[in-house]
């Protein structure tokens, strides 16, 4: 059976192949509603399927958006990727997801792979793109939106949440329960000191502690971001002689690990230990007790990132403030802090 072509659609619809192209691609020129209906009817009758590879070669772009995350096994990144996928679908795009595993060489690998596929743009969730990644982006002249605090070295727009302010809210709230101090689970040794959400969470904790006149020395613990390693660390911290009365965790995954360790050590949360996290992943409402945490509007952030990566008109040159879109953080009060929350 002969392959149906765009010429076949045009003949059946009584129009030109250019008009068929405008209908399929939603532009660049408008098509009268009646003509559009004829073209769509012809496409359906003939069973025509556009050749996306040919379209990509002609336009130098595909209907794909590349997204690189550190670890899709972690709930926050999985939920963010899902939100981006839904936002992209609303714009007629599909999303390819790659995991960098917090390694620069993996990030560069996926950058090259996705850019080689001529994706419409890239959404990058990174600890802070390396110099190699920055050079790769510059070499390909790629459209990149960072779902992350943007380093000065990369001149692309970013969609972020108020990480410092959110961490301050959570730490202040724990201190308001009358605890002598609040310990913090931060990042690992390789976590960038500037321009990383976890580093900002630690900075927010420090600011809240300073505001309350509390010392931070010896109260910040390096911890991997996942629940499993955080659980191992929490067993040591909570079984030691200087067990903290409250802990602010830079991620909900860390907080879930802390809650598991506390249960194993027969510590009552929140009576013996108050806990708060950051991210408000869906599991946070199902922990025992439910986790007090900091939330952001992930669907809105995802929509903003997709819009920015697809619409050149939104990515105007300007000051850092104009090129970084920040969404507010909000404290979600549940039981783990000592409140009778939701």
Coordinates of N, CA and C in Angstrom, one line a residue, residues 108 111-112 115 129-142 153-154:
X108 N 26.5 16.2 31.0 CA 27.0 16.6 29.7 C 26.6 15.5 28.7
X111 N 23.1 16.3 27.8 CA 23.0 17.5 27.1 C 23.3 17.3 25.6
X112 N 24.4 16.5 25.3 CA 24.8 16.3 24.0 C 23.8 15.4 23.2
X115 N 20.5 17.5 22.7 CA 20.7 18.6 21.7 C 20.9 18.0 20.3
X129 N 25.2 23.7 36.9 CA 25.8 23.2 35.7 C 27.3 23.5 35.7
X130 N 28.1 22.5 35.3 CA 29.6 22.6 35.3 C 30.0 23.5 34.2
X131 N 31.3 23.8 34.2 CA 31.8 24.6 33.1 C 31.7 23.9 31.7
X132 N 31.9 22.5 31.8 CA 31.7 21.7 30.6 C 30.3 21.8 30.1
X133 N 29.3 21.7 31.0 CA 27.9 21.8 30.6 C 27.6 23.2 30.0
X134 N 28.2 24.3 30.6 CA 28.0 25.6 30.1 C 28.5 25.8 28.7
X135 N 29.7 25.2 28.5 CA 30.3 25.3 27.2 C 29.5 24.5 26.1
X136 N 28.9 23.4 26.5 CA 28.1 22.6 25.6 C 26.8 23.4 25.2
X137 N 26.2 24.0 26.2 CA 25.0 24.8 25.9 C 25.3 26.0 25.0
X138 N 26.5 26.6 25.3 CA 26.9 27.7 24.4 C 27.2 27.3 23.0
X139 N 27.8 26.1 22.9 CA 28.2 25.7 21.5 C 27.0 25.3 20.7
X140 N 26.0 24.8 21.3 CA 24.8 24.4 20.5 C 23.8 25.6 20.4
X141 N 24.0 26.7 21.1 CA 23.1 27.8 21.1 C 21.7 27.3 21.5
X142 N 21.7 26.6 22.5 CA 20.4 25.9 23.0 C 19.5 26.8 23.8
X153 N 27.4 32.0 35.4 CA 28.2 31.6 34.2 C 27.3 31.2 33.1
X154 N 26.0 30.9 33.4 CA 25.1 30.5 32.3 C 24.0 31.5 32.1

